[in-house]
Amino acid sequence: MRAISLVKRIEFDFTGNVARNALTLGDIDNDGCNELIVGNQTGDVTIFKGQEKIQTISKLNFITCLAVGDIMNKNKNVLIIITADGWCYLYANPENNQSDSSQKDIDEGVEEVDGQTQSSSISGSNETLPIDIVLPVTSKKDKTQLVCVHMQRIPANSKNIVLGDLDGDGNIEMVLGLTDRVVRSYKWIGNPDKSAVDITDSGLQFDPSDKLLGKFVAINKWECANQIGSITIHHAADGKPSILIAQPGGTFMRIKCQTDYLTGEECIESSLRSSSSSSTGENISGTVDYQFLGMARMRNQNISTEILGDIRCSMNDSGVSFDKISTTSQRSSSSTTKGKPYALATLDGTILLVQDEIILWSIAVDHQIFALTKMDVTGNGSDDIVACSWDGETYIMDQEKNCVRFHLDEAVQAFHSGYYNLKPNEPDTQCLIYVTFKNTIIIYYDLALKELTCKKFEPDLLKLSELFINDDRTPEESVEYVKNLDKKSKRELVEYLLYNS
């Protein structure tokens, strides 16, 4: 396997332990440039833009999940922060909500669990909400000034977050994976009569039903057989979405979502039915099945697994060509339409690419893989798979099983890959982001990998033939002479040219 060296890098200072999903890239201020957002176990969320730190949100609790997306379905991205103690916060740029004033605190007397509002007076509340969270630590000259526009109680101990359209209604839903083997989906139900401006101007006390921008309503709840590794959304060949939930030993649970979406009132009624009983089967939408890939390389059936779906292909976005796959692979001859592939990685070092339940290829490495991401590294329109281990070994693989590796000389506690804007007026660049145990964030950018295949070096015959052009040989005869040289003579000529260049 070929090793590469990356030179261009920037570093940020960031203290504290970072959870696996408390690191993300996204355009939080909707200016067309991606920012880097990182949260730690002490409740600090820091936002980096370009080569500067522009904002710090403090006094939350253990940050377990971060995501950026249009969860409010207003064509504007917001920052979603999930804490281990069961709080969900939405932060947005007030400029996007046409508000010039500073964001004030949202009513401390409102608690919501699974979408149910529980109101209490400020003096009678059993909990003290972190009021300071809405005060961004930035200077006035900074462009990005995120403020808290919503906070809500959700079940505690969330570890995974995924955003996507699960029911085909064109709106984004939120999927959370919890440490107690439960997966929940939420839909944002907005208040059409209110905006962020109303909350900004309302003060501390208001009627929750009258002033809230909206709320997250619990739609579905699923229980897994084993501990959850990671969660991804994957679309089949017919375009229908499904949720893939990684399970130990290289297996995963697949939930085929129904595309018959609910209205806002139906969502609330569904949430009430789900919350009224402890049974987990009353509100299951779609079919659930377990997939066992049966790889002999997976030695430990209890080893943790990462999964990554919706890997984009360059061939009409329909999948990897079976012509390039070994004929010994099992496949259905009647299948003409193929879905997108998805990838799995286990902690014991097995990386697989799967399409339509067929293993296209597998790679075994000697490092513990804990993070699996995707990015078009080579720029050919097809997603490449990027896997990172705890000791900093990073593998970049294309869909033809070509692979290169890069080694970071530090242990890694969180990893992400994607596109980051180093300067506002310049296009984004491919980057690998490492959060180390030495209180630093290292970003390698401008990877400049045109292809992952290793080609045999072939010298330029025209260049070599210039050494033999004289009165006795024409240029054509010199080229023919060089062609007939043996490999050792050609190599010596190349070394001579390099030495005298």
Short mmCIF file of C-alpha atoms in Angstrom, two decimals:
data_model
loop_
_atom_site.label_atom_id
_atom_site.label_comp_id
_atom_site.label_asym_id
_atom_site.label_seq_id
_atom_site.Cartn_x
_atom_site.Cartn_y
_atom_site.Cartn_z
CA MET A 1 0.00 0.00 0.00
CA ARG A 2 1.43 3.35 -1.07
CA ALA A 3 2.12 5.93 1.65
CA ILE A 4 1.70 9.64 1.00
CA SER A 5 3.00 12.76 2.74
CA LEU A 6 0.80 15.78 3.33
CA VAL A 7 2.48 19.13 3.87
CA LYS A 8 -0.10 21.90 3.95
CA ARG A 9 -1.64 22.13 7.40
CA ILE A 10 -2.99 24.53 9.96
CA GLU A 11 -3.42 24.04 13.70
CA PHE A 12 -5.88 25.35 16.26
CA ASP A 13 -5.64 25.14 20.03
CA PHE A 14 -8.62 23.38 21.58
CA THR A 15 -8.72 21.90 25.07
CA GLY A 16 -10.90 19.12 26.39
CA ASN A 17 -12.01 15.68 25.30
CA VAL A 18 -14.07 15.51 22.12
CA ALA A 19 -16.71 12.87 21.40
CA ARG A 20 -16.71 11.10 18.06
CA ASN A 21 -19.72 13.04 16.71
CA ALA A 22 -18.93 16.39 18.37
CA LEU A 23 -16.97 17.50 15.29
CA THR A 24 -18.53 18.68 12.04
CA LEU A 25 -18.21 20.98 9.03
CA GLY A 26 -21.05 23.13 7.76
CA ASP A 27 -22.19 26.53 6.57
CA ILE A 28 -23.76 27.80 9.77
CA ASP A 29 -24.04 31.46 8.72
CA ASN A 30 -25.32 30.71 5.19
CA ASP A 31 -22.64 32.72 3.43
CA GLY A 32 -21.57 29.87 1.16
CA CYS A 33 -18.43 29.02 3.18
CA ASN A 34 -18.08 26.04 5.50
CA GLU A 35 -17.08 26.51 9.11
CA LEU A 36 -15.55 24.00 11.54
CA ILE A 37 -17.49 23.35 14.76
CA VAL A 38 -16.07 21.38 17.70
CA GLY A 39 -17.54 20.63 21.14
CA ASN A 40 -15.94 19.13 24.24
CA GLN A 41 -16.94 17.37 27.45
CA THR A 42 -16.97 20.58 29.51
CA GLY A 43 -19.75 22.11 27.42
CA ASP A 44 -17.77 24.45 25.17
CA VAL A 45 -18.59 24.68 21.46
CA THR A 46 -16.02 26.55 19.38
CA ILE A 47 -16.52 27.73 15.79
CA PHE A 48 -13.57 28.23 13.45
CA LYS A 49 -13.85 30.18 10.21
CA GLY A 50 -10.91 30.22 7.85
CA GLN A 51 -7.81 30.36 10.03
CA GLU A 52 -9.43 32.06 13.02
CA LYS A 53 -11.60 31.16 15.99
CA ILE A 54 -14.67 33.36 15.73
CA GLN A 55 -17.03 32.19 18.47
CA THR A 56 -17.25 30.11 21.62
CA ILE A 57 -20.52 28.96 23.18
CA SER A 58 -19.93 28.06 26.81
CA LYS A 59 -21.62 26.64 29.89
CA LEU A 60 -23.47 23.79 28.25
CA ASN A 61 -22.98 20.20 29.33
CA PHE A 62 -21.06 17.31 27.79
CA ILE A 63 -21.38 17.85 24.01
CA THR A 64 -22.06 14.50 22.32
CA CYS A 65 -23.43 15.45 18.88
CA LEU A 66 -23.17 18.39 16.50
CA ALA A 67 -24.87 18.84 13.14
CA VAL A 68 -25.49 21.64 10.65
CA GLY A 69 -28.53 21.61 8.39
CA ASP A 70 -31.88 23.07 7.46
CA ILE A 71 -33.71 21.26 10.24
CA MET A 72 -36.31 24.05 10.51
CA ASN A 73 -36.99 23.70 6.76
CA LYS A 74 -36.64 27.39 5.99
CA ASN A 75 -33.78 27.10 3.49
CA LYS A 76 -31.41 28.31 6.22
CA ASN A 77 -28.87 26.21 8.05
CA VAL A 78 -28.81 26.14 11.84
CA LEU A 79 -26.41 24.55 14.32
CA ILE A 80 -27.82 21.63 16.32
CA ILE A 81 -26.14 20.88 19.65
CA ILE A 82 -27.01 17.73 21.62
CA THR A 83 -25.74 17.26 25.17
CA ALA A 84 -25.39 14.09 27.20
CA ASP A 85 -27.85 15.24 29.85
CA GLY A 86 -30.71 15.48 27.34
CA TRP A 87 -30.81 19.01 25.94
CA CYS A 88 -31.17 19.96 22.30
CA TYR A 89 -30.19 23.51 21.29
CA LEU A 90 -30.64 25.28 17.99
CA TYR A 91 -28.28 28.15 17.21
CA ALA A 92 -28.77 30.41 14.22
CA ASN A 93 -27.33 33.56 12.75
CA PRO A 94 -29.71 36.41 13.67
CA GLU A 95 -28.99 38.08 10.33
CA ASN A 96 -30.74 35.19 8.65
CA ASN A 97 -33.82 35.88 10.79
CA GLN A 98 -33.74 39.63 10.07
CA SER A 99 -33.01 40.48 13.68
CA ASP A 100 -30.42 43.08 14.64
CA SER A 101 -30.90 42.85 18.39
CA SER A 102 -29.16 40.41 20.72
CA GLN A 103 -30.92 37.09 21.36
CA LYS A 104 -32.45 36.82 24.81
CA ASP A 105 -33.06 33.70 26.85
CA ILE A 106 -35.91 31.37 26.00
CA ASP A 107 -38.33 30.55 28.78
CA GLU A 108 -36.64 28.43 31.46
CA GLY A 109 -40.01 27.13 32.55
CA VAL A 110 -40.55 25.04 29.44
CA GLU A 111 -39.44 21.44 29.29
CA GLU A 112 -40.12 19.04 26.46
CA VAL A 113 -39.49 15.31 26.48
CA ASP A 114 -40.14 13.52 23.19
CA GLY A 115 -42.04 16.54 21.94
CA GLN A 116 -44.41 16.91 24.93
CA THR A 117 -44.42 20.37 26.47
CA GLN A 118 -44.18 20.52 30.25
CA SER A 119 -44.63 24.09 31.46
CA SER A 120 -43.73 25.36 34.90
CA SER A 121 -43.06 28.76 36.43
CA ILE A 122 -39.53 30.02 36.71
CA SER A 123 -39.61 29.87 40.47
CA GLY A 124 -41.10 26.39 40.51
CA SER A 125 -38.73 24.77 38.06
CA ASN A 126 -36.81 21.82 39.38
CA GLU A 127 -33.87 22.53 37.07
CA THR A 128 -31.79 25.58 36.39
CA LEU A 129 -31.36 25.96 32.65
CA PRO A 130 -27.97 27.13 31.37
CA ILE A 131 -28.99 30.73 30.74
CA ASP A 132 -25.50 31.79 29.68
CA ILE A 133 -25.60 29.64 26.57
CA VAL A 134 -27.24 32.34 24.51
CA LEU A 135 -24.39 34.79 24.93
CA PRO A 136 -21.81 34.18 22.19
CA VAL A 137 -18.24 34.98 23.17
CA THR A 138 -17.27 37.08 20.17
CA SER A 139 -16.33 40.60 19.31
CA LYS A 140 -18.60 42.90 17.33
CA LYS A 141 -16.35 42.86 14.30
CA ASP A 142 -16.95 39.15 13.73
CA LYS A 143 -19.43 38.30 11.02
CA THR A 144 -20.85 35.17 12.62
CA GLN A 145 -22.89 35.80 15.76
CA LEU A 146 -24.89 32.68 16.49
CA VAL A 147 -27.61 32.96 19.10
CA CYS A 148 -29.87 30.36 20.68
CA VAL A 149 -33.30 30.29 19.08
CA HIS A 150 -34.62 27.07 20.61
CA MET A 151 -33.95 24.66 23.47
CA GLN A 152 -35.79 21.47 24.25
CA ARG A 153 -35.65 18.47 26.51
CA ILE A 154 -34.98 15.12 24.80
CA PRO A 155 -33.95 11.71 26.17
CA ALA A 156 -30.45 11.73 27.59
CA ASN A 157 -27.31 9.93 26.37
CA SER A 158 -27.53 10.60 22.64
CA LYS A 159 -24.35 9.57 20.80
CA ASN A 160 -25.22 9.80 17.08
CA ILE A 161 -27.05 12.32 14.96
CA VAL A 162 -28.12 12.17 11.31
CA LEU A 163 -30.19 14.65 9.28
CA GLY A 164 -32.19 13.61 6.24
CA ASP A 165 -35.59 13.34 4.56
CA LEU A 166 -36.97 10.03 5.81
CA ASP A 167 -40.58 10.22 4.66
CA GLY A 168 -40.27 11.87 1.25
CA ASP A 169 -42.07 15.10 2.15
CA GLY A 170 -39.11 17.29 1.19
CA ASN A 171 -38.40 18.29 4.80
CA ILE A 172 -35.43 17.31 6.93
CA GLU A 173 -35.86 15.04 9.94
CA MET A 174 -33.43 14.36 12.78
CA VAL A 175 -32.38 10.83 13.78
CA LEU A 176 -30.66 10.25 17.13
CA GLY A 177 -28.90 7.12 18.36
CA LEU A 178 -28.69 6.60 22.11
CA THR A 179 -26.32 4.60 24.28
CA ASP A 180 -29.23 2.44 25.51
CA ARG A 181 -29.59 0.85 22.02
CA VAL A 182 -32.51 3.08 21.03
CA VAL A 183 -32.89 5.06 17.81
CA ARG A 184 -35.39 7.93 17.65
CA SER A 185 -36.53 10.18 14.82
CA TYR A 186 -37.83 13.73 15.25
CA LYS A 187 -39.61 16.18 13.00
CA TRP A 188 -39.55 19.93 13.47
CA ILE A 189 -43.06 21.39 13.69
CA GLY A 190 -42.83 25.15 13.30
CA ASN A 191 -45.13 27.86 14.57
CA PRO A 192 -46.19 29.73 11.41
CA ASP A 193 -47.29 32.77 13.41
CA LYS A 194 -43.95 33.41 15.08
CA SER A 195 -40.38 34.09 14.03
CA ALA A 196 -37.07 34.52 15.79
CA VAL A 197 -37.75 38.25 15.93
CA ASP A 198 -40.76 37.62 18.17
CA ILE A 199 -38.71 35.59 20.63
CA THR A 200 -35.93 38.15 20.55
CA ASP A 201 -38.31 40.94 21.53
CA SER A 202 -40.49 38.97 23.93
CA GLY A 203 -38.33 38.91 27.05
CA LEU A 204 -37.94 36.09 29.53
CA GLN A 205 -41.56 35.22 30.30
CA PHE A 206 -44.08 34.30 27.63
CA ASP A 207 -46.77 31.76 26.88
CA PRO A 208 -44.98 28.74 25.37
CA SER A 209 -47.84 27.92 23.05
CA ASP A 210 -47.88 31.49 21.80
CA LYS A 211 -44.23 32.42 21.46
CA LEU A 212 -42.27 29.27 20.57
CA LEU A 213 -40.81 29.05 17.07
CA GLY A 214 -41.77 25.40 17.08
CA LYS A 215 -40.67 22.15 18.62
CA PHE A 216 -39.24 18.74 17.84
CA VAL A 217 -41.89 16.05 17.82
CA ALA A 218 -40.90 12.41 18.26
CA ILE A 219 -42.06 10.36 15.30
CA ASN A 220 -40.55 6.89 15.61
CA LYS A 221 -38.63 4.81 18.10
CA TRP A 222 -36.69 1.61 17.41
CA GLU A 223 -34.73 -0.67 19.72
CA CYS A 224 -31.59 -2.47 18.55
CA ALA A 225 -30.37 -5.86 19.67
CA ASN A 226 -26.87 -4.60 20.49
CA GLN A 227 -24.95 -1.41 21.12
CA ILE A 228 -25.08 1.15 18.30
CA GLY A 229 -21.86 1.93 16.45
CA SER A 230 -22.92 4.61 13.99
CA ILE A 231 -25.99 5.60 11.97
CA THR A 232 -26.31 6.60 8.33
CA ILE A 233 -29.07 7.25 5.81
CA HIS A 234 -28.92 5.22 2.62
CA HIS A 235 -31.09 5.31 -0.51
CA ALA A 236 -31.91 2.17 -2.44
CA ALA A 237 -32.01 1.85 -6.23
CA ASP A 238 -35.65 2.96 -6.26
CA GLY A 239 -34.77 6.11 -4.31
CA LYS A 240 -36.47 5.06 -1.08
CA PRO A 241 -34.53 5.97 2.06
CA SER A 242 -33.51 3.60 4.81
CA ILE A 243 -31.64 3.98 8.08
CA LEU A 244 -28.58 1.78 8.51
CA ILE A 245 -27.52 1.21 12.11
CA ALA A 246 -24.13 -0.40 12.70
CA GLN A 247 -24.09 -3.35 15.10
CA PRO A 248 -21.12 -5.22 16.56
CA GLY A 249 -19.24 -7.76 14.48
CA GLY A 250 -19.70 -6.10 11.09
CA THR A 251 -23.50 -6.47 11.09
CA PHE A 252 -26.07 -3.74 10.79
CA MET A 253 -29.77 -3.11 11.26
CA ARG A 254 -31.69 -1.68 8.31
CA ILE A 255 -34.92 0.25 8.71
CA LYS A 256 -36.78 0.81 5.44
CA CYS A 257 -38.66 4.03 5.96
CA GLN A 258 -42.19 4.60 4.76
CA THR A 259 -42.56 7.48 2.31
CA ASP A 260 -46.13 8.32 3.36
CA TYR A 261 -45.41 11.42 5.38
CA LEU A 262 -47.54 12.87 8.15
CA THR A 263 -48.86 16.37 8.56
CA GLY A 264 -48.00 18.47 11.58
CA GLU A 265 -51.10 17.49 13.56
CA GLU A 266 -50.61 13.82 12.69
CA CYS A 267 -47.00 14.05 13.90
CA ILE A 268 -48.14 15.38 17.27
CA GLU A 269 -50.80 12.69 17.60
CA SER A 270 -48.23 10.04 16.67
CA SER A 271 -45.84 11.39 19.28
CA LEU A 272 -48.51 11.30 21.98
CA ARG A 273 -49.34 7.67 21.13
CA SER A 274 -45.65 6.78 21.25
CA SER A 275 -45.10 8.50 24.61
CA SER A 276 -48.23 7.11 26.24
CA SER A 277 -46.84 3.60 26.45
CA SER A 278 -43.51 2.03 27.16
CA SER A 279 -43.99 -0.42 24.31
CA THR A 280 -41.53 0.10 21.50
CA GLY A 281 -43.60 -1.49 18.76
CA GLU A 282 -46.60 0.84 18.55
CA ASN A 283 -44.96 3.55 16.50
CA ILE A 284 -42.55 1.70 14.23
CA SER A 285 -42.64 3.07 10.69
CA GLY A 286 -41.25 0.83 7.97
CA THR A 287 -39.73 -2.63 8.01
CA VAL A 288 -36.72 -3.70 10.06
CA ASP A 289 -34.21 -6.40 9.19
CA TYR A 290 -30.68 -7.39 10.19
CA GLN A 291 -27.87 -7.91 7.70
CA PHE A 292 -25.06 -10.41 8.37
CA LEU A 293 -22.21 -10.11 5.90
CA GLY A 294 -20.42 -13.22 7.14
CA MET A 295 -16.82 -12.10 6.67
CA ALA A 296 -14.33 -14.63 8.01
CA ARG A 297 -11.85 -11.79 8.62
CA MET A 298 -14.12 -10.41 11.36
CA ARG A 299 -12.62 -12.36 14.22
CA ASN A 300 -14.48 -10.79 17.12
CA GLN A 301 -18.26 -10.75 16.86
CA ASN A 302 -18.46 -8.16 19.64
CA ILE A 303 -16.17 -5.62 17.97
CA SER A 304 -17.66 -2.19 17.27
CA THR A 305 -18.65 -1.25 13.72
CA GLU A 306 -18.91 1.96 11.69
CA ILE A 307 -21.19 2.29 8.66
CA LEU A 308 -21.39 4.87 5.87
CA GLY A 309 -24.18 5.09 3.29
CA ASP A 310 -25.06 6.94 0.08
CA ILE A 311 -21.58 6.68 -1.43
CA ARG A 312 -21.76 8.59 -4.68
CA CYS A 313 -20.63 6.89 -7.88
CA SER A 314 -19.40 8.55 -11.04
CA MET A 315 -21.18 6.09 -13.36
CA ASN A 316 -24.58 7.78 -13.62
CA ASP A 317 -24.71 7.70 -9.81
CA SER A 318 -26.06 4.17 -10.00
CA GLY A 319 -23.28 2.07 -8.56
CA VAL A 320 -19.97 0.44 -9.30
CA SER A 321 -19.73 -1.40 -12.59
CA PHE A 322 -19.87 -5.13 -12.09
CA ASP A 323 -17.50 -5.53 -15.05
CA LYS A 324 -14.69 -4.44 -12.74
CA ILE A 325 -15.67 -6.86 -10.00
CA SER A 326 -14.45 -10.41 -9.77
CA THR A 327 -16.73 -12.87 -11.51
CA THR A 328 -16.69 -15.02 -8.39
CA SER A 329 -18.80 -12.43 -6.58
CA GLN A 330 -22.36 -13.49 -5.92
CA ARG A 331 -24.91 -11.41 -7.78
CA SER A 332 -28.34 -11.70 -9.28
CA SER A 333 -28.31 -11.89 -13.04
CA SER A 334 -31.81 -10.47 -13.22
CA SER A 335 -30.86 -7.26 -11.42
CA THR A 336 -30.37 -4.43 -13.88
CA THR A 337 -30.66 -1.44 -11.57
CA LYS A 338 -28.12 -1.19 -8.80
CA GLY A 339 -28.29 1.00 -5.72
CA LYS A 340 -25.50 3.08 -4.27
CA PRO A 341 -22.82 1.22 -2.35
CA TYR A 342 -22.22 1.59 1.36
CA ALA A 343 -19.13 0.93 3.46
CA LEU A 344 -18.47 -0.74 6.79
CA ALA A 345 -15.41 -0.73 9.02
CA THR A 346 -14.74 -2.67 12.20
CA LEU A 347 -12.43 -1.84 15.06
CA ASP A 348 -10.28 -4.88 14.30
CA GLY A 349 -9.27 -3.40 10.95
CA THR A 350 -11.72 -4.72 8.33
CA ILE A 351 -13.04 -2.28 5.72
CA LEU A 352 -15.72 -3.38 3.24
CA LEU A 353 -17.60 -1.90 0.31
CA VAL A 354 -21.06 -3.42 -0.16
CA GLN A 355 -23.68 -2.95 -2.86
CA ASP A 356 -27.08 -4.62 -2.91
CA GLU A 357 -25.96 -7.01 -0.11
CA ILE A 358 -22.98 -8.09 -2.24
CA ILE A 359 -19.47 -7.52 -0.89
CA LEU A 360 -17.58 -5.78 -3.69
CA TRP A 361 -14.25 -5.84 -1.87
CA SER A 362 -12.70 -5.92 1.57
CA ILE A 363 -9.40 -4.68 2.97
CA ALA A 364 -7.72 -5.84 6.18
CA VAL A 365 -5.41 -3.44 7.99
CA ASP A 366 -3.44 -3.64 11.22
CA HIS A 367 -4.95 -0.60 12.90
CA GLN A 368 -8.12 -0.03 14.90
CA ILE A 369 -10.56 1.87 12.70
CA PHE A 370 -12.89 4.14 14.66
CA ALA A 371 -14.02 6.75 12.07
CA LEU A 372 -15.41 6.31 8.56
CA THR A 373 -16.13 9.26 6.24
CA LYS A 374 -16.49 9.95 2.52
CA MET A 375 -15.07 12.64 0.24
CA ASP A 376 -14.24 13.01 -3.44
CA VAL A 377 -10.48 13.13 -2.94
CA THR A 378 -9.48 12.59 -6.58
CA GLY A 379 -12.07 14.97 -8.03
CA ASN A 380 -13.55 12.45 -10.48
CA GLY A 381 -17.13 12.83 -9.26
CA SER A 382 -17.05 9.62 -7.22
CA ASP A 383 -16.85 9.46 -3.43
CA ASP A 384 -13.75 7.96 -1.90
CA ILE A 385 -13.77 6.28 1.50
CA VAL A 386 -11.63 7.78 4.26
CA ALA A 387 -11.00 5.69 7.39
CA CYS A 388 -9.00 6.76 10.44
CA SER A 389 -7.58 4.78 13.35
CA TRP A 390 -6.88 5.79 16.93
CA ASP A 391 -3.12 6.04 16.30
CA GLY A 392 -3.52 8.46 13.39
CA GLU A 393 -3.22 6.02 10.48
CA THR A 394 -5.55 7.23 7.71
CA TYR A 395 -6.62 5.18 4.70
CA ILE A 396 -8.05 6.70 1.52
CA MET A 397 -9.75 4.15 -0.77
CA ASP A 398 -11.61 4.53 -4.04
CA GLN A 399 -14.39 2.24 -5.22
CA GLU A 400 -11.97 0.14 -7.26
CA LYS A 401 -10.05 -0.88 -4.10
CA ASN A 402 -7.08 1.38 -4.85
CA CYS A 403 -5.75 2.64 -1.54
CA VAL A 404 -3.17 5.01 -0.10
CA ARG A 405 -2.38 5.74 3.51
CA PHE A 406 -1.24 8.73 5.52
CA HIS A 407 0.17 8.58 9.03
CA LEU A 408 -0.28 11.31 11.61
CA ASP A 409 2.35 11.05 14.33
CA GLU A 410 -0.16 11.64 17.11
CA ALA A 411 -3.02 9.74 18.70
CA VAL A 412 -6.46 10.87 17.54
CA GLN A 413 -9.66 11.20 19.56
CA ALA A 414 -11.94 12.52 16.78
CA PHE A 415 -11.69 12.66 12.99
CA HIS A 416 -13.62 14.22 10.13
CA SER A 417 -13.09 14.88 6.44
CA GLY A 418 -14.82 17.29 4.10
CA TYR A 419 -14.58 20.66 2.42
CA TYR A 420 -13.39 23.72 4.32
CA ASN A 421 -12.96 27.35 3.27
CA LEU A 422 -9.60 28.73 4.32
CA LYS A 423 -10.52 32.20 3.01
CA PRO A 424 -13.97 33.70 2.43
CA ASN A 425 -13.41 34.63 -1.21
CA GLU A 426 -11.68 31.41 -2.21
CA PRO A 427 -13.28 28.06 -3.08
CA ASP A 428 -13.37 25.33 -0.47
CA THR A 429 -10.67 22.71 -0.36
CA GLN A 430 -10.51 19.05 0.61
CA CYS A 431 -9.26 18.54 4.13
CA LEU A 432 -8.60 15.94 6.79
CA ILE A 433 -9.36 17.10 10.33
CA TYR A 434 -7.79 15.49 13.40
CA VAL A 435 -8.50 16.27 17.05
CA THR A 436 -5.53 15.03 19.02
CA PHE A 437 -5.03 14.26 22.70
CA LYS A 438 -2.54 17.15 22.93
CA ASN A 439 -5.21 19.88 22.85
CA THR A 440 -4.78 20.67 19.16
CA ILE A 441 -6.88 20.45 16.02
CA ILE A 442 -4.83 19.68 12.92
CA ILE A 443 -6.24 20.34 9.46
CA TYR A 444 -4.47 19.00 6.37
CA TYR A 445 -5.81 20.73 3.28
CA ASP A 446 -5.32 20.79 -0.48
CA LEU A 447 -4.67 17.07 -0.71
CA ALA A 448 -3.93 17.21 -4.46
CA LEU A 449 -4.42 13.51 -5.13
CA LYS A 450 -5.31 13.15 -8.79
CA GLU A 451 -5.62 9.37 -8.58
CA LEU A 452 -5.00 6.58 -6.10
CA THR A 453 -3.50 4.05 -8.52
CA CYS A 454 0.25 3.41 -8.63
CA LYS A 455 1.63 3.68 -12.15
CA LYS A 456 4.95 2.38 -13.39
CA PHE A 457 7.40 5.15 -14.21
CA GLU A 458 8.05 5.47 -17.92
CA PRO A 459 10.77 7.91 -19.07
CA ASP A 460 10.11 10.42 -21.82
CA LEU A 461 11.73 8.95 -24.93
CA LEU A 462 11.86 12.28 -26.70
CA LYS A 463 13.78 13.79 -23.78
CA LEU A 464 16.24 10.91 -23.72
CA SER A 465 16.70 10.90 -27.47
CA GLU A 466 18.03 14.48 -27.35
CA LEU A 467 21.25 13.08 -25.87
CA PHE A 468 21.95 11.06 -29.01
CA ILE A 469 21.14 13.55 -31.75
CA ASN A 470 24.38 14.26 -33.65
CA ASP A 471 25.77 14.34 -37.16
CA ASP A 472 25.32 10.60 -37.51
CA ARG A 473 21.74 10.38 -36.17
CA THR A 474 18.58 12.22 -37.02
CA PRO A 475 15.95 12.90 -34.32
CA GLU A 476 13.89 9.98 -35.59
CA GLU A 477 16.87 7.66 -35.49
CA SER A 478 17.71 8.83 -31.96
CA VAL A 479 14.19 7.99 -30.76
CA GLU A 480 14.45 4.54 -32.32
CA TYR A 481 17.84 4.05 -30.68
CA VAL A 482 16.47 4.93 -27.24
CA LYS A 483 13.54 2.55 -27.70
CA ASN A 484 15.93 -0.34 -28.20
CA LEU A 485 17.93 0.37 -25.05
CA ASP A 486 17.57 -2.05 -22.15
CA LYS A 487 15.96 -1.01 -18.86
CA LYS A 488 19.25 -0.52 -17.06
CA SER A 489 20.56 1.86 -19.72
CA LYS A 490 17.31 3.88 -19.71
CA ARG A 491 17.46 4.16 -15.93
CA GLU A 492 21.06 5.38 -16.06
CA LEU A 493 20.08 7.98 -18.66
CA VAL A 494 17.23 9.22 -16.48
CA GLU A 495 19.55 9.52 -13.48
CA TYR A 496 22.01 11.41 -15.64
CA LEU A 497 19.33 13.88 -16.74
CA LEU A 498 18.12 14.39 -13.17
CA TYR A 499 21.65 14.92 -11.89
CA ASN A 500 22.48 17.50 -14.58
CA SER A 501 19.15 19.31 -14.59
#
